Amino acid sequence: MTMPTWYPHQRRSPRPLRVREWSCCDEYQLCSEAGQYFILRRAADGGYEETSRGIYTRTRAVWDELIAELARSHRPPTP
């Protein structure tokens, strides 16, 4: 998987964003806001970063890849 590019999250609507799903350890959140979908994660400075803002199918594909990679990283090593 090619790692997505992360950008500082900037609100695009005064309405609250909706968290649609979150990863097991809350590292990632699949969100929607103002008719667009995107993925959030915590930034080192305490804010949020986002990636893959756009239509659901494209954002969902990136989400599925991130979750699969996260699951692989949480598996114990095989002896």
Tab-separated table of N, CA, C and O in Angstrom:
chain	number	residue	atom	x	y	z
A	1	MET	N	0.829	-1.186	0.000
A	1	MET	CA	0.000	0.000	0.000
A	1	MET	C	0.876	1.252	0.000
A	1	MET	O	1.849	1.332	0.728
A	2	THR	N	0.509	2.198	-0.808
A	2	THR	CA	1.169	3.495	-0.777
A	2	THR	C	0.548	4.296	0.355
A	2	THR	O	-0.670	4.440	0.426
A	3	MET	N	1.383	4.771	1.245
A	3	MET	CA	0.860	5.519	2.388
A	3	MET	C	0.238	6.831	1.911
A	3	MET	O	0.813	7.522	1.072
A	4	PRO	N	-0.930	7.161	2.427
A	4	PRO	CA	-1.582	8.405	2.016
A	4	PRO	C	-0.846	9.625	2.564
A	4	PRO	O	-0.106	9.532	3.541
A	5	THR	N	-1.069	10.748	1.935
A	5	THR	CA	-0.509	12.011	2.398
A	5	THR	C	-1.476	12.626	3.402
A	5	THR	O	-2.677	12.688	3.159
A	6	TRP	N	-0.934	13.066	4.524
A	6	TRP	CA	-1.745	13.642	5.594
A	6	TRP	C	-1.576	15.156	5.614
A	6	TRP	O	-0.469	15.675	5.447
A	7	TYR	N	-2.689	15.871	5.832
A	7	TYR	CA	-2.710	17.334	5.868
A	7	TYR	C	-3.371	17.785	7.165
A	7	TYR	O	-4.224	17.075	7.691
A	8	PRO	N	-3.036	18.973	7.659
A	8	PRO	CA	-3.742	19.478	8.837
A	8	PRO	C	-5.246	19.545	8.549
A	8	PRO	O	-5.655	19.989	7.473
A	9	HIS	N	-6.043	19.087	9.496
A	9	HIS	CA	-7.495	19.112	9.306
A	9	HIS	C	-8.014	20.525	9.481
A	9	HIS	O	-7.683	21.203	10.453
A	10	GLN	N	-8.801	20.970	8.506
A	10	GLN	CA	-9.441	22.275	8.586
A	10	GLN	C	-10.932	22.073	8.385
A	10	GLN	O	-11.353	21.494	7.376
A	11	ARG	N	-11.702	22.527	9.343
A	11	ARG	CA	-13.160	22.408	9.252
A	11	ARG	C	-13.652	23.116	8.001
A	11	ARG	O	-13.178	24.203	7.676
A	12	ARG	N	-14.634	22.516	7.340
A	12	ARG	CA	-15.190	23.109	6.124
A	12	ARG	C	-16.659	23.456	6.294
A	12	ARG	O	-17.289	23.912	5.343
A	13	SER	N	-17.175	23.204	7.488
A	13	SER	CA	-18.588	23.468	7.748
A	13	SER	C	-18.753	23.819	9.220
A	13	SER	O	-18.048	23.276	10.066
A	14	PRO	N	-19.689	24.719	9.536
A	14	PRO	CA	-19.943	25.019	10.948
A	14	PRO	C	-20.685	23.886	11.652
A	14	PRO	O	-20.713	23.829	12.875
A	15	ARG	N	-21.271	22.983	10.882
A	15	ARG	CA	-21.983	21.846	11.461
A	15	ARG	C	-20.981	20.822	11.979
A	15	ARG	O	-19.867	20.708	11.459
A	16	PRO	N	-21.365	20.052	12.981
A	16	PRO	CA	-20.449	19.034	13.508
A	16	PRO	C	-20.118	17.976	12.458
A	16	PRO	O	-20.962	17.630	11.634
A	17	LEU	N	-18.895	17.495	12.493
A	17	LEU	CA	-18.554	16.396	11.600
A	17	LEU	C	-19.099	15.108	12.196
A	17	LEU	O	-19.377	15.033	13.392
A	18	ARG	N	-19.254	14.108	11.362
A	18	ARG	CA	-19.770	12.820	11.831
A	18	ARG	C	-18.685	11.771	11.739
A	18	ARG	O	-18.070	11.609	10.687
A	19	VAL	N	-18.458	11.096	12.839
A	19	VAL	CA	-17.535	9.967	12.834
A	19	VAL	C	-18.353	8.741	12.459
A	19	VAL	O	-19.292	8.374	13.162
A	20	ARG	N	-18.035	8.139	11.325
A	20	ARG	CA	-18.778	6.995	10.814
A	20	ARG	C	-18.244	5.674	11.364
A	20	ARG	O	-18.991	4.758	11.624
A	21	GLU	N	-16.925	5.585	11.476
A	21	GLU	CA	-16.268	4.392	12.019
A	21	GLU	C	-14.959	4.828	12.649
A	21	GLU	O	-14.431	5.885	12.326
A	22	TRP	N	-14.425	3.971	13.514
A	22	TRP	CA	-13.112	4.234	14.097
A	22	TRP	C	-12.374	2.916	14.194
A	22	TRP	O	-12.973	1.852	14.274
A	23	SER	N	-11.054	3.013	14.171
A	23	SER	CA	-10.228	1.804	14.246
A	23	SER	C	-10.237	1.262	15.666
A	23	SER	O	-10.619	1.949	16.615
A	24	CYS	N	-9.784	0.030	15.807
A	24	CYS	CA	-9.830	-0.654	17.100
A	24	CYS	C	-9.119	0.117	18.206
A	24	CYS	O	-9.558	0.118	19.348
A	25	CYS	N	-8.050	0.758	17.889
A	25	CYS	CA	-7.291	1.487	18.907
A	25	CYS	C	-7.512	3.003	18.798
A	25	CYS	O	-6.777	3.775	19.387
A	26	ASP	N	-8.510	3.395	18.013
A	26	ASP	CA	-8.876	4.797	17.808
A	26	ASP	C	-7.757	5.598	17.145
A	26	ASP	O	-7.683	6.809	17.306
A	27	GLU	N	-6.905	4.911	16.404
A	27	GLU	CA	-5.848	5.623	15.688
A	27	GLU	C	-6.401	6.402	14.499
A	27	GLU	O	-5.904	7.476	14.166
A	28	TYR	N	-7.416	5.847	13.864
A	28	TYR	CA	-8.034	6.468	12.690
A	28	TYR	C	-9.533	6.583	12.897
A	28	TYR	O	-10.148	5.739	13.559
A	29	GLN	N	-10.113	7.612	12.269
A	29	GLN	CA	-11.561	7.798	12.291
A	29	GLN	C	-12.031	8.110	10.880
A	29	GLN	O	-11.471	9.003	10.227
A	30	LEU	N	-13.018	7.374	10.413
A	30	LEU	CA	-13.641	7.640	9.118
A	30	LEU	C	-14.768	8.628	9.371
A	30	LEU	O	-15.688	8.336	10.141
A	31	CYS	N	-14.686	9.802	8.756
A	31	CYS	CA	-15.618	10.893	9.053
A	31	CYS	C	-16.285	11.424	7.795
A	31	CYS	O	-15.805	11.201	6.682
A	32	SER	N	-17.374	12.157	8.019
A	32	SER	CA	-18.001	12.901	6.924
A	32	SER	C	-18.317	14.302	7.418
A	32	SER	O	-18.578	14.528	8.599
A	33	GLU	N	-18.252	15.239	6.471
A	33	GLU	CA	-18.509	16.640	6.775
A	33	GLU	C	-18.823	17.341	5.456
A	33	GLU	O	-18.094	17.178	4.473
A	34	ALA	N	-19.913	18.071	5.424
A	34	ALA	CA	-20.281	18.869	4.251
A	34	ALA	C	-20.306	18.042	2.960
A	34	ALA	O	-19.842	18.478	1.919
A	35	GLY	N	-20.830	16.822	3.062
A	35	GLY	CA	-20.981	15.983	1.879
A	35	GLY	C	-19.723	15.278	1.405
A	35	GLY	O	-19.716	14.678	0.334
A	36	GLN	N	-18.648	15.365	2.160
A	36	GLN	CA	-17.397	14.700	1.797
A	36	GLN	C	-16.979	13.751	2.919
A	36	GLN	O	-17.300	13.964	4.080
A	37	TYR	N	-16.226	12.741	2.541
A	37	TYR	CA	-15.677	11.778	3.490
A	37	TYR	C	-14.175	11.991	3.589
A	37	TYR	O	-13.532	12.445	2.635
A	38	PHE	N	-13.606	11.640	4.747
A	38	PHE	CA	-12.165	11.751	4.947
A	38	PHE	C	-11.791	10.926	6.163
A	38	PHE	O	-12.641	10.457	6.923
A	39	ILE	N	-10.494	10.737	6.348
A	39	ILE	CA	-9.964	9.964	7.471
A	39	ILE	C	-9.159	10.905	8.353
A	39	ILE	O	-8.328	11.672	7.854
A	40	LEU	N	-9.422	10.849	9.645
A	40	LEU	CA	-8.703	11.667	10.627
A	40	LEU	C	-7.763	10.810	11.461
A	40	LEU	O	-8.034	9.633	11.698
A	41	ARG	N	-6.691	11.430	11.924
A	41	ARG	CA	-5.819	10.840	12.941
A	41	ARG	C	-5.269	11.978	13.781
A	41	ARG	O	-5.229	13.142	13.349
A	42	ARG	N	-4.836	11.657	14.981
A	42	ARG	CA	-4.226	12.662	15.858
A	42	ARG	C	-2.862	13.055	15.320
A	42	ARG	O	-2.087	12.208	14.869
A	43	ALA	N	-2.562	14.334	15.396
A	43	ALA	CA	-1.254	14.845	14.997
A	43	ALA	C	-0.369	14.972	16.233
A	43	ALA	O	-0.852	14.988	17.369
A	44	ALA	N	0.919	15.056	16.012
A	44	ALA	CA	1.875	15.162	17.116
A	44	ALA	C	1.641	16.412	17.958
A	44	ALA	O	1.911	16.416	19.160
A	45	ASP	N	1.104	17.466	17.341
A	45	ASP	CA	0.876	18.717	18.075
A	45	ASP	C	-0.440	18.734	18.854
A	45	ASP	O	-0.811	19.750	19.426
A	46	GLY	N	-1.169	17.604	18.857
A	46	GLY	CA	-2.430	17.524	19.583
A	46	GLY	C	-3.649	17.829	18.740
A	46	GLY	O	-4.774	17.609	19.177
A	47	GLY	N	-3.438	18.348	17.526
A	47	GLY	CA	-4.549	18.606	16.616
A	47	GLY	C	-4.883	17.346	15.823
A	47	GLY	O	-4.597	16.231	16.273
A	48	TYR	N	-5.448	17.531	14.658
A	48	TYR	CA	-5.794	16.406	13.791
A	48	TYR	C	-5.241	16.606	12.400
A	48	TYR	O	-5.071	17.736	11.935
A	49	GLU	N	-4.973	15.488	11.747
A	49	GLU	CA	-4.590	15.472	10.340
A	49	GLU	C	-5.642	14.671	9.590
A	49	GLU	O	-6.279	13.791	10.158
A	50	GLU	N	-5.806	14.983	8.305
A	50	GLU	CA	-6.766	14.264	7.491
A	50	GLU	C	-6.126	13.799	6.196
A	50	GLU	O	-5.114	14.340	5.755
A	51	THR	N	-6.750	12.795	5.596
A	51	THR	CA	-6.320	12.297	4.305
A	51	THR	C	-7.528	11.814	3.527
A	51	THR	O	-8.581	11.543	4.103
A	52	SER	N	-7.371	11.743	2.225
A	52	SER	CA	-8.338	11.124	1.314
A	52	SER	C	-9.714	11.761	1.362
A	52	SER	O	-10.730	11.081	1.280
A	53	ARG	N	-9.773	13.073	1.443
A	53	ARG	CA	-11.064	13.774	1.430
A	53	ARG	C	-11.672	13.658	0.043
A	53	ARG	O	-11.009	13.873	-0.961
A	54	GLY	N	-12.945	13.297	0.006
A	54	GLY	CA	-13.632	13.211	-1.275
A	54	GLY	C	-14.841	12.293	-1.210
A	54	GLY	O	-15.495	12.192	-0.171
A	55	ILE	N	-15.091	11.603	-2.306
A	55	ILE	CA	-16.261	10.739	-2.382
A	55	ILE	C	-16.042	9.476	-1.552
A	55	ILE	O	-14.912	9.053	-1.310
A	56	TYR	N	-17.159	8.894	-1.141
A	56	TYR	CA	-17.114	7.753	-0.227
A	56	TYR	C	-16.279	6.590	-0.763
A	56	TYR	O	-15.453	6.041	-0.025
A	57	THR	N	-16.477	6.199	-2.010
A	57	THR	CA	-15.802	4.995	-2.509
A	57	THR	C	-14.282	5.128	-2.469
A	57	THR	O	-13.593	4.179	-2.102
A	58	ARG	N	-13.760	6.280	-2.809
A	58	ARG	CA	-12.299	6.483	-2.784
A	58	ARG	C	-11.790	6.514	-1.352
A	58	ARG	O	-10.794	5.878	-1.016
A	59	THR	N	-12.493	7.246	-0.496
A	59	THR	CA	-12.081	7.332	0.908
A	59	THR	C	-12.189	5.971	1.575
A	59	THR	O	-11.310	5.572	2.350
A	60	ARG	N	-13.232	5.219	1.269
A	60	ARG	CA	-13.427	3.896	1.861
A	60	ARG	C	-12.313	2.941	1.462
A	60	ARG	O	-11.865	2.110	2.266
A	61	ALA	N	-11.857	3.034	0.219
A	61	ALA	CA	-10.764	2.168	-0.229
A	61	ALA	C	-9.497	2.438	0.584
A	61	ALA	O	-8.797	1.501	1.002
A	62	VAL	N	-9.190	3.696	0.833
A	62	VAL	CA	-8.019	4.042	1.652
A	62	VAL	C	-8.241	3.579	3.091
A	62	VAL	O	-7.339	3.019	3.717
A	63	TRP	N	-9.437	3.782	3.614
A	63	TRP	CA	-9.777	3.328	4.968
A	63	TRP	C	-9.522	1.826	5.103
A	63	TRP	O	-8.888	1.381	6.059
A	64	ASP	N	-10.033	1.051	4.159
A	64	ASP	CA	-9.868	-0.402	4.222
A	64	ASP	C	-8.393	-0.798	4.219
A	64	ASP	O	-7.988	-1.703	4.953
A	65	GLU	N	-7.582	-0.113	3.431
A	65	GLU	CA	-6.140	-0.394	3.402
A	65	GLU	C	-5.481	-0.033	4.736
A	65	GLU	O	-4.647	-0.782	5.242
A	66	LEU	N	-5.833	1.119	5.292
A	66	LEU	CA	-5.251	1.524	6.581
A	66	LEU	C	-5.629	0.540	7.690
A	66	LEU	O	-4.788	0.168	8.516
A	67	ILE	N	-6.876	0.103	7.705
A	67	ILE	CA	-7.327	-0.835	8.733
A	67	ILE	C	-6.636	-2.185	8.569
A	67	ILE	O	-6.234	-2.815	9.557
A	68	ALA	N	-6.468	-2.638	7.338
A	68	ALA	CA	-5.766	-3.905	7.095
A	68	ALA	C	-4.315	-3.811	7.561
A	68	ALA	O	-3.793	-4.730	8.199
A	69	GLU	N	-3.663	-2.697	7.265
A	69	GLU	CA	-2.271	-2.503	7.700
A	69	GLU	C	-2.192	-2.430	9.227
A	69	GLU	O	-1.285	-3.002	9.836
A	70	LEU	N	-3.137	-1.770	9.840
A	70	LEU	CA	-3.172	-1.678	11.305
A	70	LEU	C	-3.358	-3.063	11.919
A	70	LEU	O	-2.691	-3.407	12.894
A	71	ALA	N	-4.230	-3.863	11.348
A	71	ALA	CA	-4.454	-5.229	11.853
A	71	ALA	C	-3.179	-6.061	11.733
A	71	ALA	O	-2.830	-6.814	12.645
A	72	ARG	N	-2.463	-5.923	10.614
A	72	ARG	CA	-1.202	-6.655	10.438
A	72	ARG	C	-0.172	-6.221	11.476
A	72	ARG	O	0.569	-7.038	12.012
A	73	SER	N	-0.146	-4.939	11.793
A	73	SER	CA	0.854	-4.442	12.759
A	73	SER	C	0.520	-4.859	14.193
A	73	SER	O	1.395	-4.853	15.042
A	74	HIS	N	-0.724	-5.217	14.459
A	74	HIS	CA	-1.127	-5.623	15.816
A	74	HIS	C	-1.030	-7.127	16.047
A	74	HIS	O	-1.237	-7.574	17.164
A	75	ARG	N	-0.734	-7.864	15.003
A	75	ARG	CA	-0.604	-9.328	15.168
A	75	ARG	C	0.727	-9.649	15.837
A	75	ARG	O	1.749	-9.050	15.542
A	76	PRO	N	0.698	-10.628	16.706
A	76	PRO	CA	1.988	-11.044	17.306
A	76	PRO	C	2.853	-11.719	16.236
A	76	PRO	O	2.326	-12.343	15.303
A	77	PRO	N	4.154	-11.575	16.356
A	77	PRO	CA	5.043	-12.216	15.372
A	77	PRO	C	4.917	-13.728	15.456
A	77	PRO	O	4.715	-14.312	16.537
A	78	THR	N	5.014	-14.372	14.318
A	78	THR	CA	4.952	-15.843	14.294
A	78	THR	C	6.352	-16.390	14.573
A	78	THR	O	7.347	-15.854	14.094
A	79	PRO	N	6.412	-17.450	15.375
A	79	PRO	CA	7.740	-18.006	15.720
A	79	PRO	C	8.372	-18.726	14.562
A	79	PRO	O	7.861	-19.082	13.612
